[in-house]
A tleap script that builds the chain and sets N, CA, C and O, in Angstrom:
source leaprc.protein.ff14SB
mol = sequence {
  NMET SER GLN VAL LEU HIE THR PRO PRO PRO
  ALA PRO GLY ALA PRO VAL PRO ALA GLU ALA
  ASP LEU ALA ALA LEU ALA ALA ARG HIE GLY
  LEU THR VAL SER GLY ALA ARG PRO SER LEU
  THR GLU TYR VAL ARG GLN LEU TRP ASP ARG
  ARG HIE PHE ILE LEU ALA PHE SER ARG ALA
  LYS LEU CTHR
}
set mol.1.N position { -8.133 -1.843 0.277 }
set mol.1.CA position { -8.829 -1.467 -0.937 }
set mol.1.C position { -8.448 -0.176 -1.487 }
set mol.1.O position { -8.437 0.801 -0.738 }
set mol.2.N position { -8.135 -0.065 -2.706 }
set mol.2.CA position { -7.645 1.198 -3.258 }
set mol.2.C position { -8.864 1.937 -3.909 }
set mol.2.O position { -9.854 1.372 -4.375 }
set mol.3.N position { -8.652 3.215 -3.872 }
set mol.3.CA position { -9.750 4.140 -4.428 }
set mol.3.C position { -9.003 4.964 -5.579 }
set mol.3.O position { -7.808 5.234 -5.465 }
set mol.4.N position { -9.700 5.324 -6.607 }
set mol.4.CA position { -9.235 6.177 -7.554 }
set mol.4.C position { -10.046 7.308 -7.526 }
set mol.4.O position { -11.261 7.277 -7.721 }
set mol.5.N position { -9.238 8.547 -7.230 }
set mol.5.CA position { -9.991 9.893 -7.174 }
set mol.5.C position { -9.876 10.502 -8.555 }
set mol.5.O position { -8.793 10.598 -9.133 }
set mol.6.N position { -11.021 10.908 -9.065 }
set mol.6.CA position { -11.023 11.436 -10.432 }
set mol.6.C position { -11.202 12.941 -10.246 }
set mol.6.O position { -12.290 13.386 -9.882 }
set mol.7.N position { -10.168 13.724 -10.486 }
set mol.7.CA position { -10.325 15.197 -10.442 }
set mol.7.C position { -9.897 15.680 -11.735 }
set mol.7.O position { -8.912 15.169 -12.266 }
set mol.8.N position { -10.582 16.676 -12.331 }
set mol.8.CA position { -10.190 17.213 -13.551 }
set mol.8.C position { -8.881 17.931 -13.453 }
set mol.8.O position { -8.575 18.539 -12.427 }
set mol.9.N position { -8.116 17.871 -14.485 }
set mol.9.CA position { -6.822 18.763 -14.480 }
set mol.9.C position { -7.082 20.157 -14.291 }
set mol.9.O position { -8.120 20.681 -14.696 }
set mol.10.N position { -6.121 20.815 -13.654 }
set mol.10.CA position { -6.276 22.312 -13.494 }
set mol.10.C position { -6.351 23.102 -14.834 }
set mol.10.O position { -5.676 22.735 -15.796 }
set mol.11.N position { -7.055 24.032 -14.889 }
set mol.11.CA position { -7.025 24.894 -16.079 }
set mol.11.C position { -5.784 25.679 -16.285 }
set mol.11.O position { -5.226 26.181 -15.309 }
set mol.12.N position { -5.288 25.828 -17.539 }
set mol.12.CA position { -4.066 26.463 -17.686 }
set mol.12.C position { -4.032 27.845 -17.019 }
set mol.12.O position { -4.941 28.671 -17.096 }
set mol.13.N position { -2.991 27.984 -16.422 }
set mol.13.CA position { -2.808 29.357 -15.694 }
set mol.13.C position { -3.497 29.327 -14.234 }
set mol.13.O position { -3.411 30.289 -13.470 }
set mol.14.N position { -4.135 28.234 -13.937 }
set mol.14.CA position { -4.711 28.143 -12.540 }
set mol.14.C position { -3.609 27.789 -11.539 }
set mol.14.O position { -2.637 27.098 -11.843 }
set mol.15.N position { -3.823 28.308 -10.326 }
set mol.15.CA position { -2.846 27.969 -9.218 }
set mol.15.C position { -2.746 26.502 -9.045 }
set mol.15.O position { -3.763 25.809 -9.037 }
set mol.16.N position { -1.547 25.997 -8.905 }
set mol.16.CA position { -1.400 24.663 -8.495 }
set mol.16.C position { -1.622 24.352 -6.934 }
set mol.16.O position { -0.965 24.999 -6.119 }
set mol.17.N position { -2.504 23.407 -6.513 }
set mol.17.CA position { -2.581 23.217 -5.067 }
set mol.17.C position { -1.377 22.829 -4.361 }
set mol.17.O position { -0.593 22.009 -4.839 }
set mol.18.N position { -1.190 23.438 -3.147 }
set mol.18.CA position { -0.021 23.195 -2.385 }
set mol.18.C position { 0.005 21.714 -2.021 }
set mol.18.O position { -1.040 21.064 -2.018 }
set mol.19.N position { 1.185 21.170 -1.715 }
set mol.19.CA position { 1.437 19.801 -1.361 }
set mol.19.C position { 0.604 19.520 -0.098 }
set mol.19.O position { -0.031 18.468 -0.019 }
set mol.20.N position { 0.589 20.386 0.845 }
set mol.20.CA position { -0.203 20.151 2.020 }
set mol.20.C position { -1.686 19.981 1.723 }
set mol.20.O position { -2.360 19.198 2.392 }
set mol.21.N position { -2.183 20.668 0.776 }
set mol.21.CA position { -3.592 20.554 0.343 }
set mol.21.C position { -3.892 19.189 -0.266 }
set mol.21.O position { -4.917 18.551 -0.026 }
set mol.22.N position { -2.879 18.785 -1.099 }
set mol.22.CA position { -3.016 17.353 -1.645 }
set mol.22.C position { -2.923 16.366 -0.533 }
set mol.22.O position { -3.790 15.496 -0.453 }
set mol.23.N position { -1.897 16.425 0.380 }
set mol.23.CA position { -1.946 15.448 1.466 }
set mol.23.C position { -3.190 15.358 2.242 }
set mol.23.O position { -3.685 14.277 2.561 }
set mol.24.N position { -3.751 16.636 2.577 }
set mol.24.CA position { -5.136 16.761 3.347 }
set mol.24.C position { -6.230 15.971 2.517 }
set mol.24.O position { -6.976 15.169 3.078 }
set mol.25.N position { -6.296 16.227 1.159 }
set mol.25.CA position { -7.186 15.586 0.224 }
set mol.25.C position { -7.079 14.085 0.330 }
set mol.25.O position { -8.070 13.379 0.519 }
set mol.26.N position { -5.810 13.598 0.200 }
set mol.26.CA position { -5.620 12.174 0.145 }
set mol.26.C position { -6.088 11.569 1.579 }
set mol.26.O position { -6.807 10.572 1.650 }
set mol.27.N position { -5.610 12.270 2.704 }
set mol.27.CA position { -6.027 11.701 4.045 }
set mol.27.C position { -7.571 11.740 4.169 }
set mol.27.O position { -8.120 10.873 4.850 }
set mol.28.N position { -8.293 12.686 3.555 }
set mol.28.CA position { -9.740 12.789 3.759 }
set mol.28.C position { -10.374 11.624 3.052 }
set mol.28.O position { -11.418 11.133 3.481 }
set mol.29.N position { -9.756 11.161 1.955 }
set mol.29.CA position { -10.311 9.910 1.189 }
set mol.29.C position { -9.705 8.584 1.511 }
set mol.29.O position { -9.916 7.627 0.765 }
set mol.30.N position { -8.905 8.464 2.667 }
set mol.30.CA position { -8.358 7.345 3.001 }
set mol.30.C position { -7.245 6.800 2.081 }
set mol.30.O position { -7.044 5.586 2.044 }
set mol.31.N position { -6.543 7.626 1.366 }
set mol.31.CA position { -5.467 7.121 0.440 }
set mol.31.C position { -4.141 7.125 1.182 }
set mol.31.O position { -3.877 7.925 2.079 }
set mol.32.N position { -3.353 6.206 0.757 }
set mol.32.CA position { -1.955 6.089 1.361 }
set mol.32.C position { -0.940 6.142 0.208 }
set mol.32.O position { -1.339 6.005 -0.948 }
set mol.33.N position { 0.256 6.322 0.466 }
set mol.33.CA position { 1.247 6.136 -0.559 }
set mol.33.C position { 1.393 4.753 -0.868 }
set mol.33.O position { 1.442 3.882 0.000 }
set mol.34.N position { 1.474 4.504 -2.295 }
set mol.34.CA position { 1.404 3.094 -2.743 }
set mol.34.C position { 2.723 2.409 -2.638 }
set mol.34.O position { 2.719 1.180 -2.569 }
set mol.35.N position { 3.834 3.050 -2.616 }
set mol.35.CA position { 5.030 2.430 -2.459 }
set mol.35.C position { 5.754 2.527 -1.122 }
set mol.35.O position { 6.926 2.202 -0.932 }
set mol.36.N position { 4.932 3.001 -0.248 }
set mol.36.CA position { 5.521 3.193 1.129 }
set mol.36.C position { 5.927 1.811 1.801 }
set mol.36.O position { 5.214 0.813 1.693 }
set mol.37.N position { 7.040 1.826 2.454 }
set mol.37.CA position { 7.470 0.521 3.063 }
set mol.37.C position { 7.011 0.599 4.490 }
set mol.37.O position { 7.029 1.671 5.094 }
set mol.38.N position { 6.586 -0.556 5.058 }
set mol.38.CA position { 6.210 -0.689 6.426 }
set mol.38.C position { 7.456 -0.558 7.308 }
set mol.38.O position { 8.601 -0.633 6.861 }
set mol.39.N position { 7.137 -0.350 8.634 }
set mol.39.CA position { 8.268 -0.357 9.583 }
set mol.39.C position { 8.760 -1.734 9.708 }
set mol.39.O position { 8.121 -2.639 9.171 }
set mol.40.N position { 9.900 -1.995 10.405 }
set mol.40.CA position { 10.349 -3.237 10.533 }
set mol.40.C position { 9.353 -4.248 11.304 }
set mol.40.O position { 9.122 -5.402 10.944 }
set mol.41.N position { 8.834 -3.633 12.372 }
set mol.41.CA position { 7.878 -4.513 13.163 }
set mol.41.C position { 6.746 -4.817 12.377 }
set mol.41.O position { 6.312 -5.965 12.467 }
set mol.42.N position { 6.143 -3.968 11.578 }
set mol.42.CA position { 5.043 -4.275 10.761 }
set mol.42.C position { 5.445 -5.236 9.622 }
set mol.42.O position { 4.631 -6.081 9.249 }
set mol.43.N position { 6.598 -5.149 9.085 }
set mol.43.CA position { 6.926 -6.104 8.064 }
set mol.43.C position { 7.197 -7.434 8.712 }
set mol.43.O position { 6.782 -8.422 8.105 }
set mol.44.N position { 7.775 -7.599 9.757 }
set mol.44.CA position { 7.848 -8.940 10.521 }
set mol.44.C position { 6.481 -9.493 10.814 }
set mol.44.O position { 6.255 -10.690 10.639 }
set mol.45.N position { 5.585 -8.687 11.241 }
set mol.45.CA position { 4.334 -9.074 11.487 }
set mol.45.C position { 3.475 -9.594 10.227 }
set mol.45.O position { 2.718 -10.561 10.305 }
set mol.46.N position { 3.664 -8.905 9.159 }
set mol.46.CA position { 2.994 -9.388 7.873 }
set mol.46.C position { 3.697 -10.689 7.472 }
set mol.46.O position { 3.008 -11.582 6.979 }
set mol.47.N position { 5.032 -10.872 7.646 }
set mol.47.CA position { 5.695 -12.168 7.320 }
set mol.47.C position { 5.111 -13.273 8.056 }
set mol.47.O position { 4.741 -14.323 7.531 }
set mol.48.N position { 5.039 -12.981 9.368 }
set mol.48.CA position { 4.445 -14.017 10.239 }
set mol.48.C position { 3.071 -14.489 9.917 }
set mol.48.O position { 2.708 -15.657 10.054 }
set mol.49.N position { 2.230 -13.390 9.427 }
set mol.49.CA position { 0.714 -13.749 9.076 }
set mol.49.C position { 0.729 -14.472 7.872 }
set mol.49.O position { -0.198 -15.256 7.670 }
set mol.50.N position { 1.739 -14.331 6.925 }
set mol.50.CA position { 1.719 -15.081 5.613 }
set mol.50.C position { 2.533 -16.202 5.464 }
set mol.50.O position { 2.733 -16.727 4.368 }
set mol.51.N position { 3.103 -16.669 6.712 }
set mol.51.CA position { 3.981 -17.836 6.736 }
set mol.51.C position { 3.419 -19.075 6.153 }
set mol.51.O position { 4.165 -19.799 5.494 }
set mol.52.N position { 2.153 -19.397 6.336 }
set mol.52.CA position { 1.597 -20.545 5.715 }
set mol.52.C position { 1.542 -20.455 4.186 }
set mol.52.O position { 1.728 -21.468 3.512 }
set mol.53.N position { 1.293 -19.283 3.630 }
set mol.53.CA position { 1.405 -19.204 2.158 }
set mol.53.C position { 2.972 -19.281 1.638 }
set mol.53.O position { 3.304 -19.948 0.659 }
set mol.54.N position { 3.763 -18.605 2.331 }
set mol.54.CA position { 5.144 -18.646 2.008 }
set mol.54.C position { 5.564 -20.076 1.790 }
set mol.54.O position { 6.033 -20.503 0.735 }
set mol.55.N position { 5.317 -20.896 3.072 }
set mol.55.CA position { 5.709 -22.381 2.982 }
set mol.55.C position { 5.171 -23.091 1.825 }
set mol.55.O position { 5.858 -23.781 1.071 }
set mol.56.N position { 3.773 -22.874 1.704 }
set mol.56.CA position { 3.126 -23.741 0.707 }
set mol.56.C position { 3.603 -23.325 -0.731 }
set mol.56.O position { 3.756 -24.191 -1.593 }
set mol.57.N position { 3.816 -22.123 -0.963 }
set mol.57.CA position { 4.392 -21.613 -2.270 }
set mol.57.C position { 5.756 -22.151 -2.412 }
set mol.57.O position { 5.978 -22.633 -3.523 }
set mol.58.N position { 6.624 -22.187 -1.654 }
set mol.58.CA position { 7.970 -22.654 -1.783 }
set mol.58.C position { 7.949 -24.125 -2.000 }
set mol.58.O position { 8.764 -24.582 -2.802 }
set mol.59.N position { 7.084 -24.970 -1.362 }
set mol.59.CA position { 7.136 -26.293 -1.521 }
set mol.59.C position { 6.402 -26.621 -2.942 }
set mol.59.O position { 6.687 -27.628 -3.589 }
set mol.60.N position { 5.503 -25.740 -3.328 }
set mol.60.CA position { 4.942 -26.049 -4.607 }
set mol.60.C position { 6.045 -25.746 -5.676 }
set mol.60.O position { 6.183 -26.544 -6.604 }
set mol.61.N position { 6.748 -24.759 -5.603 }
set mol.61.CA position { 7.891 -24.493 -6.540 }
set mol.61.C position { 8.963 -25.616 -6.575 }
set mol.61.O position { 9.597 -25.862 -7.602 }
set mol.62.N position { 9.116 -26.204 -5.553 }
set mol.62.CA position { 10.134 -27.330 -5.425 }
set mol.62.C position { 9.627 -28.642 -6.187 }
set mol.62.O position { 10.389 -29.406 -6.779 }
set mol.63.N position { 8.343 -28.792 -6.101 }
set mol.63.CA position { 7.818 -30.071 -6.671 }
set mol.63.C position { 7.561 -29.933 -8.217 }
set mol.63.O position { 7.126 -30.889 -8.859 }
savepdb mol mol.pdb
quit
């Protein structure tokens, strides 16, 4: 489940938060990188979990 964090933009001239502060803020709210690739073992596990859908979808495309 994704969450949207609404924060007002910084005021002009205000110091920009450090990247570590942003990472801590994201971790505190349970956010993850949206385009992050899973490890190879996690990817294979996800494929195995979705094998029934993959087969059904490919058969449907063939017919």
